[in-house]
Each structure stands twice: as structure tokens, then as C-alpha cells.
JSON list of C-alpha atoms in Angstrom, two decimals:
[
{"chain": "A", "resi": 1, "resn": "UNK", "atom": "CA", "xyz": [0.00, 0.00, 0.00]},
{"chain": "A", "resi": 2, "resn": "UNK", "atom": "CA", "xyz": [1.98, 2.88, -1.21]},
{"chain": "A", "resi": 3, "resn": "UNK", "atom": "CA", "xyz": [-0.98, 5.94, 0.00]},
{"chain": "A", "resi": 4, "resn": "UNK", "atom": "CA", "xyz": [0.50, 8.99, -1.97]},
{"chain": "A", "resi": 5, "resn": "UNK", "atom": "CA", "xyz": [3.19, 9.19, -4.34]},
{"chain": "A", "resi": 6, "resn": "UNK", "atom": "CA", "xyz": [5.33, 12.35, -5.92]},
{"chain": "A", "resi": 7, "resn": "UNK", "atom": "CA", "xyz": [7.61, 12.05, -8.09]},
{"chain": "A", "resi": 8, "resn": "UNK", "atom": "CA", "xyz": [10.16, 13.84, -9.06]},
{"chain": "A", "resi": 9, "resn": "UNK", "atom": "CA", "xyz": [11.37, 14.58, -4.84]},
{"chain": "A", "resi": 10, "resn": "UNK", "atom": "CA", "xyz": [13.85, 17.32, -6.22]},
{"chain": "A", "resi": 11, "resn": "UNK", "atom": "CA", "xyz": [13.86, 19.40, -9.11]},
{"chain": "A", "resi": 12, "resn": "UNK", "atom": "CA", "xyz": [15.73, 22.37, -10.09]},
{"chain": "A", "resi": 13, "resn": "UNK", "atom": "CA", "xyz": [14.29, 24.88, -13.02]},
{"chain": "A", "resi": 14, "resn": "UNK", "atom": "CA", "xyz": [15.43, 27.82, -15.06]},
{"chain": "A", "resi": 15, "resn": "UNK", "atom": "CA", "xyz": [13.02, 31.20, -14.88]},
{"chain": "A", "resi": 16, "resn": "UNK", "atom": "CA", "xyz": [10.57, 29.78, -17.87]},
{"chain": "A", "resi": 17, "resn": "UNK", "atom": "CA", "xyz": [11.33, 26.50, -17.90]},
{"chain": "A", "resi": 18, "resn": "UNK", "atom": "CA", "xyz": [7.54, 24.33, -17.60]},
{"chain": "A", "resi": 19, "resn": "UNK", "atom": "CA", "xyz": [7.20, 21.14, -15.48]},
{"chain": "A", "resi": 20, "resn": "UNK", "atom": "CA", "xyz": [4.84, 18.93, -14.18]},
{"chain": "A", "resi": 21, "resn": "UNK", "atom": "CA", "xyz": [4.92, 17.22, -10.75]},
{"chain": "A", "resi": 22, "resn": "UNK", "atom": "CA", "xyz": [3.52, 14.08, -10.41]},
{"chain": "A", "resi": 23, "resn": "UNK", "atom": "CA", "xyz": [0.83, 12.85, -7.52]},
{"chain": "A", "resi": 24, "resn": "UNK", "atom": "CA", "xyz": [-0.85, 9.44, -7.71]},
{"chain": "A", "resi": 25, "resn": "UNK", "atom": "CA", "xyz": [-2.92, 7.81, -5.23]},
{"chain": "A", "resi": 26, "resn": "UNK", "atom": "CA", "xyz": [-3.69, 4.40, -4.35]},
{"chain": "A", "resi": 27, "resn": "UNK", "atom": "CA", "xyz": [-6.26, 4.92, -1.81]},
{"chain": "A", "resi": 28, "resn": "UNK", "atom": "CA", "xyz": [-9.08, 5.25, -4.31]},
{"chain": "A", "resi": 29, "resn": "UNK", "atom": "CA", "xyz": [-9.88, 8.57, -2.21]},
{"chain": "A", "resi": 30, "resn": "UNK", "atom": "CA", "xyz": [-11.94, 11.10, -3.81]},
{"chain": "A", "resi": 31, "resn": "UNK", "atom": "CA", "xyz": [-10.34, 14.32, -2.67]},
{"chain": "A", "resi": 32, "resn": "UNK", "atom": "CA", "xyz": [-6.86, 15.49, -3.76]},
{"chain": "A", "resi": 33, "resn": "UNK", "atom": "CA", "xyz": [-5.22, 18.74, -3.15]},
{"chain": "A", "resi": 34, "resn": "UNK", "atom": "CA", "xyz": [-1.67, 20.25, -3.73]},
{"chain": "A", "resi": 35, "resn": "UNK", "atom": "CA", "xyz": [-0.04, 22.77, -0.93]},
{"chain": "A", "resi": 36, "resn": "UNK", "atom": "CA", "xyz": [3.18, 24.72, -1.03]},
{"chain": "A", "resi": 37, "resn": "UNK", "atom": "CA", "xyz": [4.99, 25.05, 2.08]},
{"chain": "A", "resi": 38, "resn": "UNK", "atom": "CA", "xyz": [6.84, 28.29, 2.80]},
{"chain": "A", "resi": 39, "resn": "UNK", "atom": "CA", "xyz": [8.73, 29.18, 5.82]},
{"chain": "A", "resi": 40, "resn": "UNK", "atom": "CA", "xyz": [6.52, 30.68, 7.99]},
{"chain": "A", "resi": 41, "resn": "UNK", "atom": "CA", "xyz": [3.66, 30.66, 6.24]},
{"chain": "A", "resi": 42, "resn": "UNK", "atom": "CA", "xyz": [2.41, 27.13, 6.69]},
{"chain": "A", "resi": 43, "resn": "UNK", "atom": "CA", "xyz": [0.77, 24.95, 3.98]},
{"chain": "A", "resi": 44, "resn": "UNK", "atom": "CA", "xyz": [-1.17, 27.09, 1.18]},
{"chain": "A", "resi": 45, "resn": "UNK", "atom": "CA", "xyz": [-3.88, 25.19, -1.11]},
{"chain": "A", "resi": 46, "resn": "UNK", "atom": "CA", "xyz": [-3.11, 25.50, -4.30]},
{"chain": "A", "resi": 47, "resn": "UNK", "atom": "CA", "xyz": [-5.44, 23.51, -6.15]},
{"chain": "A", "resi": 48, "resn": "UNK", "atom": "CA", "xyz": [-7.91, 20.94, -5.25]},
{"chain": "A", "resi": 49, "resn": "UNK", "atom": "CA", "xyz": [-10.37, 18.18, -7.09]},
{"chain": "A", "resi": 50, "resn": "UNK", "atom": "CA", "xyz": [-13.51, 16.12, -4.80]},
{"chain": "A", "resi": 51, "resn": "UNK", "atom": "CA", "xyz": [-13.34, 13.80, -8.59]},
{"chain": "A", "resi": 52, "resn": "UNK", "atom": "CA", "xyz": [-11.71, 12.64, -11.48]},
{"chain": "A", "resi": 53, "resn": "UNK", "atom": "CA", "xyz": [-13.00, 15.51, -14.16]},
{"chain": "A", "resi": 54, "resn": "UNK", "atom": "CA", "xyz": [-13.24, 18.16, -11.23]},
{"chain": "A", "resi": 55, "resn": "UNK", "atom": "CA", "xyz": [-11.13, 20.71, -10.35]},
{"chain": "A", "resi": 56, "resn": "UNK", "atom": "CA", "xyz": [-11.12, 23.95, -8.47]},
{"chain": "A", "resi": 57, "resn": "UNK", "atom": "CA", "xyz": [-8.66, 26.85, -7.51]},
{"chain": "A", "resi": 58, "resn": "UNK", "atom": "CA", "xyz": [-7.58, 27.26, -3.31]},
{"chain": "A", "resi": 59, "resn": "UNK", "atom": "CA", "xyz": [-5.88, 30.15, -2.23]},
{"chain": "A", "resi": 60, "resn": "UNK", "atom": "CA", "xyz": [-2.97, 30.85, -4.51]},
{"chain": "A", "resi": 61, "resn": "UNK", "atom": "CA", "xyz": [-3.54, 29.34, -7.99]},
{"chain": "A", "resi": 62, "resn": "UNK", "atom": "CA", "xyz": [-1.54, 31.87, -9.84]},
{"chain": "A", "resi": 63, "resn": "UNK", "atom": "CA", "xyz": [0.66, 29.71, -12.37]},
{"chain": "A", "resi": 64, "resn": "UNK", "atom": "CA", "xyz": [-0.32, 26.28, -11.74]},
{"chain": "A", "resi": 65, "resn": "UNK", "atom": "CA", "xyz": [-2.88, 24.34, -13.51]},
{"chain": "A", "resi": 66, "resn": "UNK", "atom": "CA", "xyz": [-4.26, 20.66, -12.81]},
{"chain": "A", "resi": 67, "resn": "UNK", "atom": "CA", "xyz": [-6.30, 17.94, -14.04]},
{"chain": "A", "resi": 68, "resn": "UNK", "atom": "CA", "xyz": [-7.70, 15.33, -12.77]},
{"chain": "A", "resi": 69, "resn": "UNK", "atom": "CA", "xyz": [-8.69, 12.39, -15.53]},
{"chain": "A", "resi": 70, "resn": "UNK", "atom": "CA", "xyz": [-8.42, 9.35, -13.22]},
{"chain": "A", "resi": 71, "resn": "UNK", "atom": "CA", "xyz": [-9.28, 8.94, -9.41]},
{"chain": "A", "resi": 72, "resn": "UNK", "atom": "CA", "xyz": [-5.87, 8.20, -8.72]},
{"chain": "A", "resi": 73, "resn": "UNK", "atom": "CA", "xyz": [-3.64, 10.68, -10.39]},
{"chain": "A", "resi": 74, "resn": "UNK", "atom": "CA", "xyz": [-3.59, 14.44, -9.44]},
{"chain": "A", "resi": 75, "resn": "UNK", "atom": "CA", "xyz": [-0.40, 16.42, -11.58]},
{"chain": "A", "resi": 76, "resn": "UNK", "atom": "CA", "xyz": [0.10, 19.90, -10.92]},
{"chain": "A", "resi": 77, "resn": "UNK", "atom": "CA", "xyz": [1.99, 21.83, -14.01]},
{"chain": "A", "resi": 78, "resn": "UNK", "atom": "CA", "xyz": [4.07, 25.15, -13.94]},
{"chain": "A", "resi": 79, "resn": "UNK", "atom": "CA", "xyz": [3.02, 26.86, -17.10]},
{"chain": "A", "resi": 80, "resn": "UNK", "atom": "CA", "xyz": [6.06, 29.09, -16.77]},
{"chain": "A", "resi": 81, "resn": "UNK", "atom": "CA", "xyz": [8.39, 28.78, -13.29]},
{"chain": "A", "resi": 82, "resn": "UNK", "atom": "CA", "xyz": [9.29, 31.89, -11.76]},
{"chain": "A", "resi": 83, "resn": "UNK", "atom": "CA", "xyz": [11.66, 32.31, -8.96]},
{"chain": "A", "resi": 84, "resn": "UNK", "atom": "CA", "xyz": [8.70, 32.74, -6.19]},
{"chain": "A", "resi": 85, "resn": "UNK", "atom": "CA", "xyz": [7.51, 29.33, -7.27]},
{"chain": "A", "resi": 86, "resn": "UNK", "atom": "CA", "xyz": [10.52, 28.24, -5.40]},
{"chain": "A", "resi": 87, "resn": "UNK", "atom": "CA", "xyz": [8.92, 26.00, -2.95]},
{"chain": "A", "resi": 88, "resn": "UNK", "atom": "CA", "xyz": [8.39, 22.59, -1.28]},
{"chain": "A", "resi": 89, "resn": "UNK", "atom": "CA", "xyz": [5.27, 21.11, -2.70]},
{"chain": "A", "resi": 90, "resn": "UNK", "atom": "CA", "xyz": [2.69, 18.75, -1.09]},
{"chain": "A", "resi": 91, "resn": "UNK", "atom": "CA", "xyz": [0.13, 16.31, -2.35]},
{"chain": "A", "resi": 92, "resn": "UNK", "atom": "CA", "xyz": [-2.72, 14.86, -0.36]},
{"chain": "A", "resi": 93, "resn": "UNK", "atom": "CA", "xyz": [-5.57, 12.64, -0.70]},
{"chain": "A", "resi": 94, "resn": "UNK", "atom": "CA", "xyz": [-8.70, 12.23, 1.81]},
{"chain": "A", "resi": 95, "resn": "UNK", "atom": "CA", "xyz": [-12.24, 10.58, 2.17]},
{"chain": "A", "resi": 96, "resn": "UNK", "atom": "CA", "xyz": [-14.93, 12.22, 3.56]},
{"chain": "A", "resi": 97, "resn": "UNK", "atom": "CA", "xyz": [-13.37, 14.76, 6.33]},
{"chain": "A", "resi": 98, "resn": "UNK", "atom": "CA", "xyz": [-11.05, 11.56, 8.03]},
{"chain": "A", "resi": 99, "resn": "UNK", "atom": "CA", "xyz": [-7.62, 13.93, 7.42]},
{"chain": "A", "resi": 100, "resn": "UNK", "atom": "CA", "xyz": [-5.68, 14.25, 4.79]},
{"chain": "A", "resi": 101, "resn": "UNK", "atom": "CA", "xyz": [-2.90, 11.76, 4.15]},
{"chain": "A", "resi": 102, "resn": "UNK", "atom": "CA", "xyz": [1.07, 13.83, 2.43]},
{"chain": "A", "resi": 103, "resn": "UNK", "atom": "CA", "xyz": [3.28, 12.49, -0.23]},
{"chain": "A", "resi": 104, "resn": "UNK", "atom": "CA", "xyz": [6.60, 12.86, 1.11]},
{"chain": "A", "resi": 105, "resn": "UNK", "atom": "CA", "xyz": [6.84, 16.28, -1.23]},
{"chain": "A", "resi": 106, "resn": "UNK", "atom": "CA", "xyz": [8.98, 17.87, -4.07]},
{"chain": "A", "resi": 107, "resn": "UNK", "atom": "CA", "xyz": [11.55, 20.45, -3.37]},
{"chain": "A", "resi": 108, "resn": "UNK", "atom": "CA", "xyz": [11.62, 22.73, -6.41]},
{"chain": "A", "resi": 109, "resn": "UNK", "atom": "CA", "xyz": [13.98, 25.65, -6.61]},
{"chain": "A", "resi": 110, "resn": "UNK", "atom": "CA", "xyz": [13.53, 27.96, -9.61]},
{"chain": "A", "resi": 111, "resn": "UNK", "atom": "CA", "xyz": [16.94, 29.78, -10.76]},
{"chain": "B", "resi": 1, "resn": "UNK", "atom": "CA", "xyz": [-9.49, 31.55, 3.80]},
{"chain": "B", "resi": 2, "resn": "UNK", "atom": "CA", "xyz": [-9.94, 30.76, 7.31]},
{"chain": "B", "resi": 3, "resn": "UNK", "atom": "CA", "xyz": [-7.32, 31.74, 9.02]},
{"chain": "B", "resi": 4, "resn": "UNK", "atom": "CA", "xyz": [-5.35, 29.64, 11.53]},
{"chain": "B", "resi": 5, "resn": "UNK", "atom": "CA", "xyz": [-3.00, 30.82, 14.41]},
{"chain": "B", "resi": 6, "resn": "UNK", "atom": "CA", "xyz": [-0.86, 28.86, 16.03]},
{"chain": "B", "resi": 7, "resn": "UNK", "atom": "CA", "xyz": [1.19, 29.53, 19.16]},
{"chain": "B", "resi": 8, "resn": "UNK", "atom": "CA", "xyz": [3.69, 29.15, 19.72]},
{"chain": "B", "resi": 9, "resn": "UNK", "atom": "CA", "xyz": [6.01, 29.66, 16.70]},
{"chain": "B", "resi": 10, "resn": "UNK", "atom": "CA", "xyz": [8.46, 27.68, 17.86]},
{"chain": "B", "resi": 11, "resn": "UNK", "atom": "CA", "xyz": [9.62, 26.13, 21.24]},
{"chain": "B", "resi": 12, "resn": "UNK", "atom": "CA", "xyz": [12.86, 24.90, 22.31]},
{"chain": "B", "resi": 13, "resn": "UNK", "atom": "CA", "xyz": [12.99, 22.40, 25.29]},
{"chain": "B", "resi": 14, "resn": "UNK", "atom": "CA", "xyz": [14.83, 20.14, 27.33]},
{"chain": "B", "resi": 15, "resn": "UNK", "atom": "CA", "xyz": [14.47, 16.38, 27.19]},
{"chain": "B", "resi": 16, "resn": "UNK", "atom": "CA", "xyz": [11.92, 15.30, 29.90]},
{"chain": "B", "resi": 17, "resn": "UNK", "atom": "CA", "xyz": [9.84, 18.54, 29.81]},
{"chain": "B", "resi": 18, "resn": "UNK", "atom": "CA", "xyz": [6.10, 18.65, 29.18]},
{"chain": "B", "resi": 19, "resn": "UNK", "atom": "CA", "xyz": [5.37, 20.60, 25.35]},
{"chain": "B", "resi": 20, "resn": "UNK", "atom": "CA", "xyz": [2.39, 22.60, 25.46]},
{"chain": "B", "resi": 21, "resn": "UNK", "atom": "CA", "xyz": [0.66, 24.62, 22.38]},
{"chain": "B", "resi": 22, "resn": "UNK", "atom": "CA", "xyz": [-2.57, 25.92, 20.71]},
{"chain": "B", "resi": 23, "resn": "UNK", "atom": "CA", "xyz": [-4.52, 26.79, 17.70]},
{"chain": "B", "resi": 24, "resn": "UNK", "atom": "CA", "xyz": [-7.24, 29.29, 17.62]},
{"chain": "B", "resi": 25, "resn": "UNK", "atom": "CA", "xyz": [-9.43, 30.21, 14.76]},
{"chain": "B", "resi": 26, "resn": "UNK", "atom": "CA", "xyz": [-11.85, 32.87, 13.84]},
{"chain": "B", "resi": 27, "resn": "UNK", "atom": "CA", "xyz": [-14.33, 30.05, 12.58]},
{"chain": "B", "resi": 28, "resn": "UNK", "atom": "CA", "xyz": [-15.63, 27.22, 14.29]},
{"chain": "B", "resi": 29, "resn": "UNK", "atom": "CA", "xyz": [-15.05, 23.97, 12.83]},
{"chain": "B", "resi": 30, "resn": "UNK", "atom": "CA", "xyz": [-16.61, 20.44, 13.20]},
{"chain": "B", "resi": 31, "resn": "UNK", "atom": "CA", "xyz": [-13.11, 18.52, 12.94]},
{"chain": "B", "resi": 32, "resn": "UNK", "atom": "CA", "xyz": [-9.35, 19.57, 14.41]},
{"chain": "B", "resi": 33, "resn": "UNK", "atom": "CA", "xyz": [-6.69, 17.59, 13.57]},
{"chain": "B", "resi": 34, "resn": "UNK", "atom": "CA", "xyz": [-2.92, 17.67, 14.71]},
{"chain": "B", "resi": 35, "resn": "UNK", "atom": "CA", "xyz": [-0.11, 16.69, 11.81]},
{"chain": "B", "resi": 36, "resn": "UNK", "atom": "CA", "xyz": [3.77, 16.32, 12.91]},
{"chain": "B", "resi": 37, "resn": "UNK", "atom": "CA", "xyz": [6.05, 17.10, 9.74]},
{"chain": "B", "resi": 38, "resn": "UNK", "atom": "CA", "xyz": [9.48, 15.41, 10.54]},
{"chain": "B", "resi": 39, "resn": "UNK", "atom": "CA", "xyz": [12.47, 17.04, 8.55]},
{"chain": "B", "resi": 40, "resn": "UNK", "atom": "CA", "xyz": [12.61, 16.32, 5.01]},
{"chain": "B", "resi": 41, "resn": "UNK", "atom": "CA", "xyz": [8.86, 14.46, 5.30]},
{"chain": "B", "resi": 42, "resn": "UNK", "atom": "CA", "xyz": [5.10, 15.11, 4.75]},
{"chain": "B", "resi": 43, "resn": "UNK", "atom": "CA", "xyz": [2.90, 15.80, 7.55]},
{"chain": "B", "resi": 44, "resn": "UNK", "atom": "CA", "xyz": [1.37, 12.61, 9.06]},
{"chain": "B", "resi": 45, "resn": "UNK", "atom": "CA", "xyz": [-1.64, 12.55, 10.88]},
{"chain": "B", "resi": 46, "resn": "UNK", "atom": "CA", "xyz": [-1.64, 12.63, 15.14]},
{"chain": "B", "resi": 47, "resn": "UNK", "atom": "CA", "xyz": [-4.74, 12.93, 16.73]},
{"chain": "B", "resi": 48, "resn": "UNK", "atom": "CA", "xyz": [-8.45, 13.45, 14.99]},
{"chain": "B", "resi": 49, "resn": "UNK", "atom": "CA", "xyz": [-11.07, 15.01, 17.12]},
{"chain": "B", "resi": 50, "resn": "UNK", "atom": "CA", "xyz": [-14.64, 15.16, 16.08]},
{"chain": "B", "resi": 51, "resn": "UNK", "atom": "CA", "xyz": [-16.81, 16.61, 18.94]},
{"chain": "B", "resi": 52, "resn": "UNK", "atom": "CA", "xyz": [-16.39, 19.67, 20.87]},
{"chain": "B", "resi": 53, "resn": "UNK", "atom": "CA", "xyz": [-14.82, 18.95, 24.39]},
{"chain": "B", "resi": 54, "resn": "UNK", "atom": "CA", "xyz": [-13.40, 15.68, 23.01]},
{"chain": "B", "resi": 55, "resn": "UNK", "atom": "CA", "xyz": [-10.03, 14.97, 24.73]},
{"chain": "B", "resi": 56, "resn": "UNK", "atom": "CA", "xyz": [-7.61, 12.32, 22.58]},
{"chain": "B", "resi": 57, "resn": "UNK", "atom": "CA", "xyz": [-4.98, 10.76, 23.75]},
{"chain": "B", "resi": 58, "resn": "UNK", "atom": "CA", "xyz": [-2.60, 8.75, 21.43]},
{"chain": "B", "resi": 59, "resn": "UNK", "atom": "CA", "xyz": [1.00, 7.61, 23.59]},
{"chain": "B", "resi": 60, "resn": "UNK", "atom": "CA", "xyz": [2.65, 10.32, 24.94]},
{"chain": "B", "resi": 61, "resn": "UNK", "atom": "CA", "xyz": [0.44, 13.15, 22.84]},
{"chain": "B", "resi": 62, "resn": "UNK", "atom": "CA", "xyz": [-3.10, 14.72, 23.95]},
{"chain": "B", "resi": 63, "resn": "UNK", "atom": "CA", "xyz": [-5.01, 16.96, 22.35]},
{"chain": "B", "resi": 64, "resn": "UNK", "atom": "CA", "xyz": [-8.36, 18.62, 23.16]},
{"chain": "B", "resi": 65, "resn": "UNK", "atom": "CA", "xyz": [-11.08, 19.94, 20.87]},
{"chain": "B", "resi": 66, "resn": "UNK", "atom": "CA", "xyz": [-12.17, 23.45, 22.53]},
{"chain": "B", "resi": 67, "resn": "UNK", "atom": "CA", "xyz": [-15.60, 23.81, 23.70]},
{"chain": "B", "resi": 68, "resn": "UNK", "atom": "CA", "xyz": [-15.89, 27.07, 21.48]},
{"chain": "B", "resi": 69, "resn": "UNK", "atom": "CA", "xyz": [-15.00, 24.63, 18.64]},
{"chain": "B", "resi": 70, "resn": "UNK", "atom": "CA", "xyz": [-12.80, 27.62, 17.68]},
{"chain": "B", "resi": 71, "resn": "UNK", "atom": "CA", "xyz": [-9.45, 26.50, 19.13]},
{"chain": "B", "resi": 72, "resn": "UNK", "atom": "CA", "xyz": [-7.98, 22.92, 19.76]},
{"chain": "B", "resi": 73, "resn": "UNK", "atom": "CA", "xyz": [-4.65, 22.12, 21.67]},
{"chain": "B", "resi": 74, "resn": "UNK", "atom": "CA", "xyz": [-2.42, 19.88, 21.57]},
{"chain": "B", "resi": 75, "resn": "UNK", "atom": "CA", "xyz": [0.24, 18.64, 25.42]},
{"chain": "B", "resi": 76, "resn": "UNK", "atom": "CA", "xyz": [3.44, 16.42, 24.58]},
{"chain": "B", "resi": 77, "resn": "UNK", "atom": "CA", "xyz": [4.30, 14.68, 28.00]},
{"chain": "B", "resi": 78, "resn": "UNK", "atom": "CA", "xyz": [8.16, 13.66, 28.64]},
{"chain": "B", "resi": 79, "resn": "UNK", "atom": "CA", "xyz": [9.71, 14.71, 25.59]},
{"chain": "B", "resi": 80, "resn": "UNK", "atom": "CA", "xyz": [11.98, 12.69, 23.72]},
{"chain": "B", "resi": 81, "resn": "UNK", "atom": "CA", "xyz": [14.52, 13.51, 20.82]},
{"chain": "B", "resi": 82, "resn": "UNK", "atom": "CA", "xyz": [12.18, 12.18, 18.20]},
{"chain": "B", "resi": 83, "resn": "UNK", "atom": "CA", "xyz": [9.46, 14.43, 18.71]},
{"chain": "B", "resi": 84, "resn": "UNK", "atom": "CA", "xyz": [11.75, 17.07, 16.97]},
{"chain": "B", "resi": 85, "resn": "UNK", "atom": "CA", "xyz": [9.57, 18.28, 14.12]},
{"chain": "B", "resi": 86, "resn": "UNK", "atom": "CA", "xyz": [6.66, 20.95, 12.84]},
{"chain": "B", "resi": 87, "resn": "UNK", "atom": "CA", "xyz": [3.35, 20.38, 14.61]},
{"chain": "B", "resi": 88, "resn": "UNK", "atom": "CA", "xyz": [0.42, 21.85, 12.19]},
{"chain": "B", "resi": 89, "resn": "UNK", "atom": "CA", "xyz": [-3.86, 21.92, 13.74]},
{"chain": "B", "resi": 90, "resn": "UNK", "atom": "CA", "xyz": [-6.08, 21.56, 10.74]},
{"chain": "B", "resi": 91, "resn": "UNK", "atom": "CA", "xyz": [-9.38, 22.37, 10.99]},
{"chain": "B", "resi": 92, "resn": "UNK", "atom": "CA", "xyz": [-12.77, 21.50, 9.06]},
{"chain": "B", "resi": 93, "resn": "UNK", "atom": "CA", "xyz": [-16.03, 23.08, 9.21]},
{"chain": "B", "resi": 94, "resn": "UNK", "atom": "CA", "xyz": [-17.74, 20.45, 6.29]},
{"chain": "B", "resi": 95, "resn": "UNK", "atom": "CA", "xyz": [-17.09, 18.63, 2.86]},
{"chain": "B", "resi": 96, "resn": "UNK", "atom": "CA", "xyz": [-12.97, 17.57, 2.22]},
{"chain": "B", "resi": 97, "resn": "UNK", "atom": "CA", "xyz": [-11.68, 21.25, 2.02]},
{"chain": "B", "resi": 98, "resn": "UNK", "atom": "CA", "xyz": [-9.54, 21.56, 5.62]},
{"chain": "B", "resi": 99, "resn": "UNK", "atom": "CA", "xyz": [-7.32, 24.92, 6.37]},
{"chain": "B", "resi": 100, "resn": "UNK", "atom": "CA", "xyz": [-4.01, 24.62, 8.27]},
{"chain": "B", "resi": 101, "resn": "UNK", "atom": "CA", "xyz": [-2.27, 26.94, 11.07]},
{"chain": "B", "resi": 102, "resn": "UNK", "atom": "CA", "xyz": [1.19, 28.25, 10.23]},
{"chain": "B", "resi": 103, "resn": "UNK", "atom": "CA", "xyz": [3.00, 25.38, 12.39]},
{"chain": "B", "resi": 104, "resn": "UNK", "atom": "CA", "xyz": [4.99, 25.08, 15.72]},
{"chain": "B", "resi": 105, "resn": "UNK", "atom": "CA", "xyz": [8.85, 24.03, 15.17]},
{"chain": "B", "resi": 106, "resn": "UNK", "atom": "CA", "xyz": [9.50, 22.00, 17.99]},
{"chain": "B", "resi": 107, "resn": "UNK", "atom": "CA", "xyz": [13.29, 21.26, 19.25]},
{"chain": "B", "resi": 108, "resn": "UNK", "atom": "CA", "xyz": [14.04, 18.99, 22.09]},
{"chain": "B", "resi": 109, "resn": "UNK", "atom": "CA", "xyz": [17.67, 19.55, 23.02]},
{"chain": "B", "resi": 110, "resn": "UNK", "atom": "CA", "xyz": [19.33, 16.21, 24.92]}
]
């Protein structure tokens, strides 16, 4: 039972430069969500999906786009990385309101 | 958003001592949950609470739903090494959708 999975778990990207982080689930939860973590600002949603085919923005969006065509995977793309998007990046998956359960993250620095 | 606070910041203690901290929000919620991030990790999940006044113990770690169901807190007895780490409250008022404090960074010096 693997639970969530991101791949790659360190990246480095030129000011530009487009990506896509991987999130897959095997947990057949309903709910995914991506955060970035900041010091000192705590987790920030930045996009979220309660189904495959359903997606909708959280709290800083700006940049990132995701889909959601299967259950299990969740990817997050930078259209175009820019130096704030420098940032450790979280997937998580939930059912109903039992708590969310990480990926171990990817550490992307943007140069 | 909703927004989170959680105090303190950061604590540093000696081995042996008793950890106390707190999240407060300006919503209520219907769920609090406590996450420990160890360095280099995701957050995993502590302690769930579901009803206001519920008190949950799991080992060493206890944590309280407030009766105002706007703050939740969390006691570390005896402190060990491993409990280095960022402690996050999450709360959830309905659906998936929870909002997280801003952390406590916890060291435990030897």
C-alpha cells in the first residue's frame, strides 16, 4: 500500500522553464489537493479536485494548472516557473473529512 | 481563507519537559486535527477530534477539541529527541476542504 506518491522529490528549473509534478494515489480517495509550504507561512492550497474531471482553484492558484482524468492521479503543471515558485510542494488525498494523508513532497527551486 | 494561528512559533525544550501549544481560529469547525512534519517528510496525521470537548490521547500526545469549537490544543508529555519536528492543527467546518495553522517548530535539546 503505497498511500501517496510524488515524483520527481527534487527538481531544479530555469526562470521559464515548464514542469509537471507528479501525484498518484492508491487509496481510491476522492479528494486530492496540492499545498506549497513556505517558511513561515504554513501549507497554502493550491489547487484541489472532490473527482476525477473536477477541479477547483484554493488560495494561490496563480501559475499552476491541474487535471484530474483518473481517481488516482492528481499532476500539478508550472506553465512558466518563476523564482517565487521556489517551494516545497505537497500532495494529499482524503475521504470524507477523516484527514488528509502527504506524499513525502517535491523540493523545487527555480533559478 | 480561514485563518489559523498557532502559538507558539516555535519552542525549544529540554528532554523530559512537558510541550504545550494551541490553535485558535476565527471560525468554528466540526473537525481539528494535529499533523507532525518530521524534517525532510510530509505531515502525518496525530490525533483526529470530532466533537467539541473531546479529549484524545494517542501515547505520549493529547489533544483537546475546545468547547468554542474555535481553538484545539495539543500537550506532549516527557519529551523525547524524536518528537523534533513541525506540529500543524487543521481544521474542518464540512465537505474535504480543511485549512491549516502556520506550524509550531518543535526542538528537544538532549
Amino acid at each position: 500500500n503505497a498511500g501517496v506518491t510524488q515524483t520527481p522529490k527534487f527538481q531544479v528549473l530555469k526562470t521559464g522553464q515548464s514542469m509537471t509534478l507528479q501525484c498518484a494515489q492508491d487509496m481510491n480517495h476522492e479528494y486530492m489537493s496540492w499545498y506549497r509550504q513556505d517558511p513561515g507561512m504554513g501549507l497554502r492550497l493550491i489547487h484541489y479536485s472532490v473527482g476525477a474531471g473536477i477541479t477547483d482553484q484554493g488560495e494561490v492558484p496563480n501559475g499552476y494548472n491541474v487535471s484530474r482524468s483518473t481517481t488516482e492521479d492528481f499532476p500539478l503543471r508550472l506553465l512558466s516557473a518563476a523564482p517565487s515558485q521556489t517551494s516545497v510542494y505537497f500532495c494529499a488525498s482524503s475521504y470524507g473529512g477523516n484527514g488528509y494523508t502527504f506524499g513525502s513532497g517535491t523540493r523545487l527551486t527555480v533559478v | 481563507g480561514q485563518q489559523l494561528n498557532q502559538s507558539p512559533q516555535s519552542m525549544f525544550i529540554q528532554e523530559g519537559e512537558d510541550v504545550s501549544m494551541n490553535c485558535t481560529s476565527s471560525s468554528i469547525f466540526n473537525t481539528w486535527l494535529w499533523y507532525k512534519q518530521d524534517p525532510g517528510e510530509g505531515p502525518v496525521l496525530l490525533i483526529a477530534l470530532y466533537k467539541a470537548g473531546e479529549l484524545t490521547s494517542n501515547g505520549r500526545l493529547t489533544a483537546q477539541f475546545g468547547t468554542t469549537r474555535k481553538d484545539s490544543f495539543l500537550n506532549i508529555s516527557a519529551s523525547i529527541p524524536s518528537d523534533v519536528g513541525i506540529y500543524f492543527c487543521a481544521g474542518l467546518f464540512t465537505g474535504n476542504q480543511f485549512y491549516f495553522g502556520t506550524g509550531t517548530s518543535l526542538t528537544v535539546i538532549p
